[in-house]
Short mmCIF file of C-alpha atoms in Angstrom, two decimals:
data_model
loop_
_atom_site.label_atom_id
_atom_site.label_comp_id
_atom_site.label_asym_id
_atom_site.label_seq_id
_atom_site.Cartn_x
_atom_site.Cartn_y
_atom_site.Cartn_z
CA MET O 703 100.98 62.14 103.74
CA SER O 704 104.36 62.35 102.05
CA THR O 705 107.24 64.39 103.43
CA ASN O 706 107.16 66.42 100.25
CA GLU O 707 103.61 67.53 100.83
CA LYS O 708 104.35 68.32 104.42
CA ASN O 709 107.30 70.48 103.41
CA GLN O 710 105.12 72.28 100.91
CA ASP O 711 102.48 72.98 103.56
CA GLU O 712 105.03 74.20 106.06
CA LYS O 713 106.47 76.49 103.44
CA LEU O 714 103.04 77.92 102.72
CA ILE O 715 102.44 78.69 106.39
CA SER O 716 105.84 80.28 106.55
CA ILE O 717 105.06 82.50 103.54
CA ALA O 718 101.73 83.54 105.03
CA LEU O 719 103.57 84.37 108.24
CA ASP O 720 106.10 86.41 106.25
CA ILE O 721 103.29 88.53 104.84
CA GLY O 722 101.67 88.86 108.26
CA GLU O 723 104.95 89.82 109.87
CA ALA O 724 105.61 92.44 107.19
CA MET O 725 102.14 93.89 107.79
CA LEU O 726 102.73 94.13 111.53
CA ARG O 727 106.10 95.75 110.94
CA THR O 728 104.61 98.41 108.69
CA GLY O 729 101.81 99.31 111.09
CA GLY O 730 98.93 96.97 110.21
CA GLU O 731 96.34 96.23 112.89
CA VAL O 732 96.45 92.78 114.46
CA THR O 733 92.93 91.95 113.27
CA ARG O 734 94.05 92.68 109.71
CA VAL O 735 97.08 90.43 110.14
CA GLU O 736 95.04 87.57 111.57
CA ASP O 737 92.47 87.95 108.85
CA THR O 738 95.05 88.06 106.05
CA ILE O 739 96.90 84.96 107.22
CA SER O 740 93.77 82.86 107.61
CA ARG O 741 92.44 83.97 104.22
CA ILE O 742 95.68 83.16 102.45
CA LEU O 743 95.87 79.75 104.07
CA SER O 744 92.27 78.97 103.25
CA VAL O 745 92.74 79.64 99.52
CA TYR O 746 95.58 77.10 99.59
CA GLN O 747 93.18 74.39 100.80
CA PHE O 748 93.98 74.33 104.48
CA LYS O 749 91.00 72.89 106.31
CA LYS O 750 91.19 74.92 109.44
CA THR O 751 93.41 77.76 110.58
CA ASN O 752 93.85 79.37 113.97
CA VAL O 753 95.83 82.58 114.00
CA PHE O 754 96.75 84.56 117.05
CA ALA O 755 98.66 87.80 116.67
CA VAL O 756 99.79 90.45 119.11
CA THR O 757 102.20 93.27 118.26
CA SER O 758 105.24 91.19 119.16
CA MET O 759 104.25 87.68 118.05
CA ILE O 760 102.19 85.74 115.53
CA GLU O 761 101.19 82.13 116.01
CA VAL O 762 99.51 79.94 113.40
CA THR O 763 98.13 76.47 113.74
CA ALA O 764 96.65 74.98 110.58
CA VAL O 765 95.13 71.65 109.68
CA THR O 766 96.22 70.55 106.21
CA CYS O 767 93.91 68.81 103.75
CA GLY O 768 95.81 65.59 104.56
CA GLY O 769 94.72 65.95 108.19
CA ALA O 770 98.08 66.87 109.73
CA THR O 771 98.29 69.74 112.20
CA LEU O 772 101.12 72.23 111.71
CA THR O 773 102.12 75.06 114.04
CA GLN O 774 104.52 77.93 113.51
CA THR O 775 105.36 80.92 115.63
CA ARG O 776 106.99 84.15 114.59
CA ARG O 777 108.57 86.72 116.88
CA VAL O 778 108.21 90.30 115.69
CA ASN O 779 110.56 92.62 117.46
CA ALA O 780 110.37 95.94 115.69
CA TYR O 781 107.68 97.94 114.07
CA ALA O 782 107.28 101.31 112.45
CA THR O 783 104.64 103.03 110.36
CA ASP O 784 104.95 102.74 106.61
CA LEU O 785 101.45 102.96 105.25
CA GLU O 786 102.41 102.81 101.57
CA LYS O 787 104.03 99.42 102.10
CA LEU O 788 101.05 98.28 104.14
CA ASP O 789 98.81 99.22 101.22
CA LYS O 790 100.98 97.20 98.82
CA LEU O 791 101.05 94.20 101.15
CA ASN O 792 97.28 94.39 101.39
CA THR O 793 96.99 94.47 97.60
CA LEU O 794 99.34 91.49 97.35
CA SER O 795 97.23 89.46 99.77
CA ARG O 796 94.05 90.37 97.89
CA GLU O 797 95.58 89.23 94.63
CA ILE O 798 96.72 85.99 96.23
CA CYS O 799 93.21 85.33 97.49
CA ALA O 800 91.56 86.23 94.18
CA ASP O 801 93.86 84.07 92.08
CA PRO O 802 96.29 81.90 94.09
CA PRO O 803 99.72 81.90 92.37
CA PRO O 804 102.20 79.03 92.85
CA PRO O 805 103.64 79.51 96.34
CA GLY O 806 107.18 79.92 94.99
CA ASN O 807 106.24 83.21 93.31
CA ILE O 808 104.89 84.90 96.42
CA GLY O 809 108.25 85.10 98.18
CA SER O 810 109.88 87.10 95.41
CA ARG O 811 106.95 89.52 95.19
CA LEU O 812 107.10 90.06 98.93
CA ASP O 813 110.82 90.75 98.68
CA ASP O 814 110.13 93.27 95.92
CA ILE O 815 107.74 95.17 98.18
CA LEU O 816 110.06 95.11 101.19
CA ALA O 817 113.21 95.96 99.26
CA GLU O 818 111.74 98.98 97.53
CA LYS O 819 114.39 101.62 97.18
CA GLU O 820 114.12 104.62 99.36
CA GLU O 821 113.18 107.85 97.71
CA HIS O 822 115.08 111.08 97.99
CA PRO O 823 115.70 112.12 101.62
CA PHE O 824 114.34 115.54 100.72
CA ILE O 825 110.78 114.17 100.71
CA SER O 826 110.95 112.91 104.27
CA TYR O 827 112.44 116.22 105.42
CA ALA O 828 109.66 118.11 103.65
CA GLY O 829 107.08 115.81 105.26
CA SER O 830 108.33 116.30 108.80
CA ILE O 831 108.66 120.06 108.31
CA MET O 832 105.06 120.24 107.09
CA ALA O 833 103.81 118.06 109.93
CA ALA O 834 105.64 119.87 112.73
CA SER O 835 105.20 123.43 111.45
CA GLY O 836 101.57 122.74 110.58
CA PHE O 837 100.88 121.79 114.18
CA THR O 838 102.85 124.72 115.58
CA VAL O 839 100.46 127.02 113.70
CA PHE O 840 97.54 124.77 114.64
CA PHE O 841 98.26 125.24 118.34
CA GLY O 842 98.51 129.01 117.95
CA GLY O 843 102.11 129.72 117.00
CA ASN O 844 102.97 132.40 114.42
CA LEU O 845 105.06 132.13 111.28
CA TYR O 846 108.36 132.78 113.07
CA ASP O 847 107.56 129.90 115.38
CA ALA O 848 106.77 127.75 112.36
CA ALA O 849 110.19 128.57 110.88
CA ALA O 850 111.94 127.65 114.13
CA THR O 851 109.93 124.42 114.27
CA ALA O 852 111.04 123.62 110.73
CA VAL O 853 114.68 123.71 111.86
CA LEU O 854 113.95 121.38 114.78
CA ALA O 855 111.88 119.07 112.58
CA CYS O 856 114.92 118.64 110.32
CA VAL O 857 117.02 117.67 113.35
CA ILE O 858 114.43 115.11 114.49
CA ASN O 859 114.13 113.67 111.01
CA PHE O 860 117.91 113.49 110.69
CA MET O 861 118.17 111.55 113.96
CA ASN O 862 115.31 109.30 112.90
CA ARG O 863 116.90 108.53 109.51
CA LYS O 864 120.30 107.84 111.00
CA GLY O 865 118.64 105.75 113.70
CA ILE O 866 120.89 107.16 116.44
CA TYR O 867 120.47 104.83 119.46
CA LYS O 868 117.27 103.51 117.92
CA LYS O 869 118.61 100.00 117.38
CA ASP O 870 119.95 99.63 120.92
CA ASN O 871 117.01 100.97 122.83
CA GLN O 872 113.95 102.82 121.64
CA LEU O 873 113.56 104.82 124.83
CA LEU O 874 117.16 106.00 124.69
CA TYR O 875 116.54 107.28 121.17
CA TYR O 876 113.50 109.30 122.26
CA LEU O 877 115.40 110.64 125.25
CA ALA O 878 118.35 111.72 123.10
CA CYS O 879 116.02 113.18 120.50
CA SER O 880 114.15 115.32 123.00
CA VAL O 881 117.28 116.48 124.82
CA VAL O 882 118.76 117.70 121.52
CA THR O 883 115.57 119.35 120.22
CA GLY O 884 114.79 120.82 123.65
CA MET O 885 118.19 122.46 123.89
CA LEU O 886 118.13 123.69 120.31
CA GLY O 887 114.62 125.07 120.79
CA ASN O 888 115.70 126.98 123.89
CA LEU O 889 118.74 128.37 122.08
CA LEU O 890 116.70 129.40 119.04
CA VAL O 891 114.20 131.31 121.16
CA MET O 892 117.02 132.96 123.10
CA ALA O 893 118.57 134.03 119.80
CA GLY O 894 115.26 135.67 118.91
CA PHE O 895 114.33 133.16 116.23
CA GLY O 896 110.76 132.23 117.11
CA MET O 897 108.76 133.66 120.01
CA HIS O 898 106.71 131.01 121.77
CA LEU O 899 108.91 128.20 123.03
CA ASP O 900 105.93 126.08 124.12
CA LYS O 901 104.25 126.23 120.69
CA ILE O 902 107.52 125.39 118.94
CA LEU O 903 108.15 122.41 121.19
CA ILE O 904 104.58 121.14 120.89
CA GLY O 905 104.94 121.16 117.10
CA CYS O 906 108.09 119.04 117.44
CA ILE O 907 106.54 116.81 120.06
CA MET O 908 103.73 115.91 117.66
CA LEU O 909 106.37 114.20 115.50
CA THR O 910 107.66 111.95 118.25
CA ILE O 911 104.93 111.58 120.88
CA PRO O 912 102.99 108.30 120.60
CA GLY O 913 99.58 110.01 120.74
CA ILE O 914 98.26 107.96 117.84
CA ALA O 915 99.60 104.75 119.31
CA ILE O 916 97.96 105.36 122.67
CA THR O 917 94.59 106.22 121.13
CA TYR O 918 94.67 103.14 118.94
CA ALA O 919 95.74 101.09 121.96
CA VAL O 920 92.58 102.05 123.80
CA ARG O 921 90.53 101.37 120.69
CA ASP O 922 92.14 97.92 120.42
CA MET O 923 91.11 97.19 123.98
CA LEU O 924 87.55 98.37 123.35
CA VAL O 925 87.12 96.09 120.33
CA GLY O 926 88.48 93.08 122.20
CA GLU O 927 92.23 93.00 121.44
CA ILE O 928 93.17 93.46 125.06
CA ILE O 929 96.73 92.11 125.08
CA THR O 930 97.76 94.13 122.03
CA GLY O 931 96.15 97.20 123.52
CA LEU O 932 97.94 96.80 126.84
CA LEU O 933 101.32 96.24 125.16
CA ARG O 934 100.98 99.38 123.08
CA PHE O 935 99.56 101.36 125.97
CA ALA O 936 102.47 100.58 128.29
CA GLU O 937 104.98 101.22 125.53
CA SER O 938 103.41 104.59 124.66
CA LEU O 939 103.44 105.75 128.27
CA LEU O 940 107.13 104.86 128.59
CA ILE O 941 107.97 106.71 125.37
CA ALA O 942 105.98 109.76 126.46
CA ALA O 943 107.80 109.70 129.81
CA SER O 944 111.23 109.50 128.20
CA ILE O 945 110.37 112.40 125.87
CA ALA O 946 109.16 114.52 128.79
CA GLY O 947 112.27 113.54 130.75
CA GLY O 948 114.44 114.62 127.83
CA TYR O 949 112.82 118.04 127.68
CA ILE O 950 113.06 118.52 131.45
CA PHE O 951 116.73 117.54 131.29
CA SER O 952 117.42 119.94 128.42
CA SER O 953 115.79 122.87 130.21
CA LEU O 954 117.81 122.03 133.33
CA ILE O 955 121.01 122.14 131.30
CA ILE O 956 120.07 125.41 129.60
CA GLY O 957 118.83 126.91 132.88
CA GLY O 958 121.98 125.86 134.71
CA PHE O 959 124.60 127.07 132.28
CA LEU O 960 123.08 130.09 130.60
CA MET L 551 89.91 128.85 109.51
CA ILE L 552 93.66 129.01 109.93
CA GLN L 553 93.41 126.07 112.29
CA VAL L 554 91.53 124.01 109.70
CA ILE L 555 94.14 124.72 107.02
CA ALA L 556 96.95 124.06 109.47
CA ALA L 557 95.30 120.76 110.42
CA ALA L 558 95.10 119.74 106.76
CA ILE L 559 98.74 120.70 106.13
CA GLY L 560 99.82 118.85 109.25
CA ALA L 561 97.92 115.77 108.12
CA VAL L 562 99.63 115.85 104.71
CA GLY L 563 102.96 116.15 106.52
CA PHE L 564 102.14 113.14 108.67
CA SER L 565 101.02 111.17 105.62
CA ILE L 566 104.47 111.73 104.15
CA VAL L 567 106.15 110.84 107.46
CA PHE L 568 104.08 107.64 107.53
CA GLY L 569 105.33 106.74 104.08
CA ILE L 570 102.36 107.61 101.86
CA ARG L 571 103.42 108.84 98.42
CA HIS L 572 100.23 108.61 96.55
CA ARG L 573 97.46 110.32 94.72
CA TYR L 574 95.08 109.88 97.63
CA ILE L 575 97.04 112.18 99.93
CA TRP L 576 94.54 114.96 99.22
CA VAL L 577 91.68 112.76 100.48
CA ILE L 578 93.51 112.49 103.79
CA ALA L 579 93.97 116.27 103.93
CA LEU L 580 90.27 116.73 103.14
CA ASN L 581 89.34 114.27 105.88
CA ALA L 582 91.53 116.05 108.43
CA GLY L 583 90.16 119.46 107.48
CA LEU L 584 86.53 118.31 107.54
CA SER L 585 86.98 116.46 110.83
CA TRP L 586 88.49 119.46 112.53
CA THR L 587 85.71 121.70 111.16
CA LEU L 588 83.17 119.26 112.56
CA TYR L 589 84.99 119.28 115.88
CA LEU L 590 84.86 123.07 116.06
CA ILE L 591 81.15 123.05 115.19
CA CYS L 592 80.45 120.30 117.75
CA CYS L 593 82.26 122.29 120.43
CA MET L 594 79.60 124.99 120.15
CA TRP L 595 76.84 122.58 121.17
CA MET L 596 78.40 120.02 123.47
CA ASN L 597 81.41 119.37 125.66
CA ASP L 598 84.80 118.17 124.48
CA PHE L 599 84.10 114.51 125.23
CA TRP L 600 81.13 114.23 122.87
CA SER L 601 82.78 116.45 120.27
CA ASN L 602 85.82 114.17 120.19
CA LEU L 603 83.67 111.06 120.11
CA LEU L 604 81.54 112.27 117.19
CA THR L 605 84.50 113.66 115.29
CA ALA L 606 86.46 110.43 115.66
CA ALA L 607 83.44 108.42 114.50
CA PHE L 608 82.99 110.73 111.51
CA CYS L 609 86.69 110.65 110.64
CA SER L 610 86.90 106.87 110.67
CA MET L 611 83.63 106.54 108.73
CA PHE L 612 84.90 108.98 106.09
CA ALA L 613 88.13 106.95 105.96
CA ALA L 614 86.19 103.69 105.59
CA VAL L 615 84.17 105.07 102.67
CA ALA L 616 87.25 106.59 101.05
CA ALA L 617 89.11 103.32 101.54
CA ARG L 618 86.41 101.44 99.63
CA PHE L 619 86.63 103.90 96.74
CA THR L 620 90.42 103.83 96.50
CA GLU L 621 90.85 100.18 97.56
CA VAL L 622 93.46 100.86 100.21
CA PRO L 623 93.24 99.71 103.85
CA ALA L 624 91.06 102.04 105.93
CA VAL L 625 93.82 102.53 108.46
CA VAL L 626 95.95 104.22 105.77
CA MET L 627 93.20 106.77 105.21
CA GLN L 628 92.41 107.17 108.86
CA MET L 629 95.65 107.35 110.78
CA PRO L 630 97.18 110.57 109.40
CA ALA L 631 93.78 112.31 109.36
CA THR L 632 93.17 111.76 113.08
CA VAL L 633 96.41 113.44 114.11
CA PRO L 634 94.86 116.91 114.74
CA MET L 635 92.51 115.44 117.34
CA ILE L 636 95.20 113.40 119.07
CA PRO L 637 96.07 114.82 122.50
CA GLY L 638 99.81 114.75 121.87
CA GLY L 639 100.36 118.03 123.68
CA SER L 640 98.46 117.11 126.81
CA LEU L 641 99.98 113.62 126.91
CA TYR L 642 103.36 115.32 126.94
CA TYR L 643 102.33 117.72 129.71
CA THR L 644 100.92 114.83 131.74
CA MET L 645 104.29 113.10 131.74
CA TYR L 646 106.12 116.41 132.16
CA TYR L 647 104.28 117.34 135.36
CA ALA L 648 104.47 113.76 136.62
CA MET L 649 108.24 114.00 136.43
CA GLU L 650 108.35 117.51 137.82
CA GLY L 651 106.21 116.43 140.77
CA ASN L 652 103.48 118.99 140.24
CA ARG L 653 100.47 116.96 141.32
CA GLU L 654 97.70 119.44 140.56
CA LEU L 655 98.71 120.12 136.98
CA PHE L 656 99.52 116.46 136.48
CA ALA L 657 96.02 115.49 137.58
CA SER L 658 94.30 118.01 135.34
CA TYR L 659 96.36 117.15 132.24
CA PHE L 660 95.99 113.45 132.97
CA GLN L 661 92.25 113.87 133.06
CA ALA L 662 92.19 115.93 129.87
CA THR L 663 94.38 113.46 128.00
CA PHE L 664 92.40 110.42 128.97
CA ARG L 665 89.04 112.06 128.35
CA THR L 666 90.16 112.75 124.79
CA ILE L 667 91.74 109.35 124.28
CA PHE L 668 88.70 107.51 125.55
CA ALA L 669 86.29 109.67 123.59
CA MET L 670 88.22 109.04 120.36
CA ALA L 671 88.65 105.35 121.04
CA ILE L 672 84.93 104.98 121.65
CA GLY L 673 84.26 106.90 118.42
CA PHE L 674 86.55 104.57 116.45
CA ALA L 675 85.06 101.50 118.08
CA LEU L 676 81.55 102.78 117.30
CA THR L 677 82.39 103.01 113.60
CA GLU L 678 83.93 99.57 113.75
CA VAL L 679 80.77 98.12 115.25
CA ILE L 680 78.59 99.84 112.65
CA LEU L 681 80.85 98.61 109.86
CA LYS L 682 80.67 95.07 111.15
CA GLN L 683 76.92 95.26 110.68
CA TYR L 684 76.67 97.25 107.48
CA GLY L 685 80.19 97.10 106.00
CA GLY L 686 79.10 94.64 103.30
CA ARG L 687 76.29 96.90 102.13
CA LEU L 688 78.63 99.86 102.08
CA THR L 689 81.08 97.95 99.89
CA GLU L 690 78.28 97.03 97.49
CA ALA L 691 76.98 100.58 97.38
CA VAL L 692 80.44 101.94 96.62
CA ALA L 693 80.95 99.30 93.91
CA LYS L 694 77.69 100.41 92.30
CA ILE L 695 78.65 104.07 92.35
CA LYS L 696 82.05 103.27 90.89
CA LYS L 697 80.44 101.50 87.96
#
């Protein structure tokens, strides 16, 4: 096998890993990632592919048609939920499998998806207001509570967009976020804006608490993805603890000084 | 009724937070509303564990069918719609009372949270198992209807 061919094959695996990594980063399930990578590699004439993915790492070993065995590993160290991008990545991989383009073209299309310009910040504010206020009413709050929640939702979304502390340490971000919203919530209720502090805070908590992550973690374990499930499970418990700690801290501050 | 509408609005909000900007947002709202209605109906006949299990199975099945019609990944349809059932509140209280050192309340919230989580996870896994068996037929059936 020539070096040229080998380079080409390595590049292909790398591209498939790029797509898999992007899917993990946008919230795709590990089974989907494994499936996507092995499908893409099989349409490019790889004889055999073994893919192993957990939330923080993907590993691929593939046997090329020339008989050589190639292995690549990718560390994934951050993920969020961006379902629209996940949908587009999924469409891209389907198109690749239906009609394999020259490998050089895939990279630029992937970049197009990932580099999509952000829309107006207003939309994300509107989304978080609807989500948080919706759940305040859902859990039995009234319209005043919903209005107070809307204010807090804007604060949370602002901190999320600016990524305050988020790059350094995720837990620190959740702690800071819940201290700020906890204090503001207390102050708003004291000022007579909103009546039920617990309903207001639960609405806000729905935005940050990893309830979805923990449920999906258990589901992952039940369907056989035990390592992924355990990773997410431990992470979710830590996040929930730092959020609760933040709220306890904020009520201590408010209780102590006011 | 208010709860069902609030659940649907909350689900739309979460869809936007999760980055969905698409025509199928209303399907997600419909799924959330229907699932919560089903949950409320189930609660009349059985306990919370079975209600959660059935609702989660229904919600993910609805999402799987909708995903085949719209050709988007099922998780996109499912994740925002399950939010109303998610025990976010009781997960928070579990950790809150753990930190405060209130053992009794911690134990009861812990139990409530994990009952819900396990019930939902089993519901999701149930759908997954069914789809592994009959997913191909479902895809064909949807393709026929679409034609």
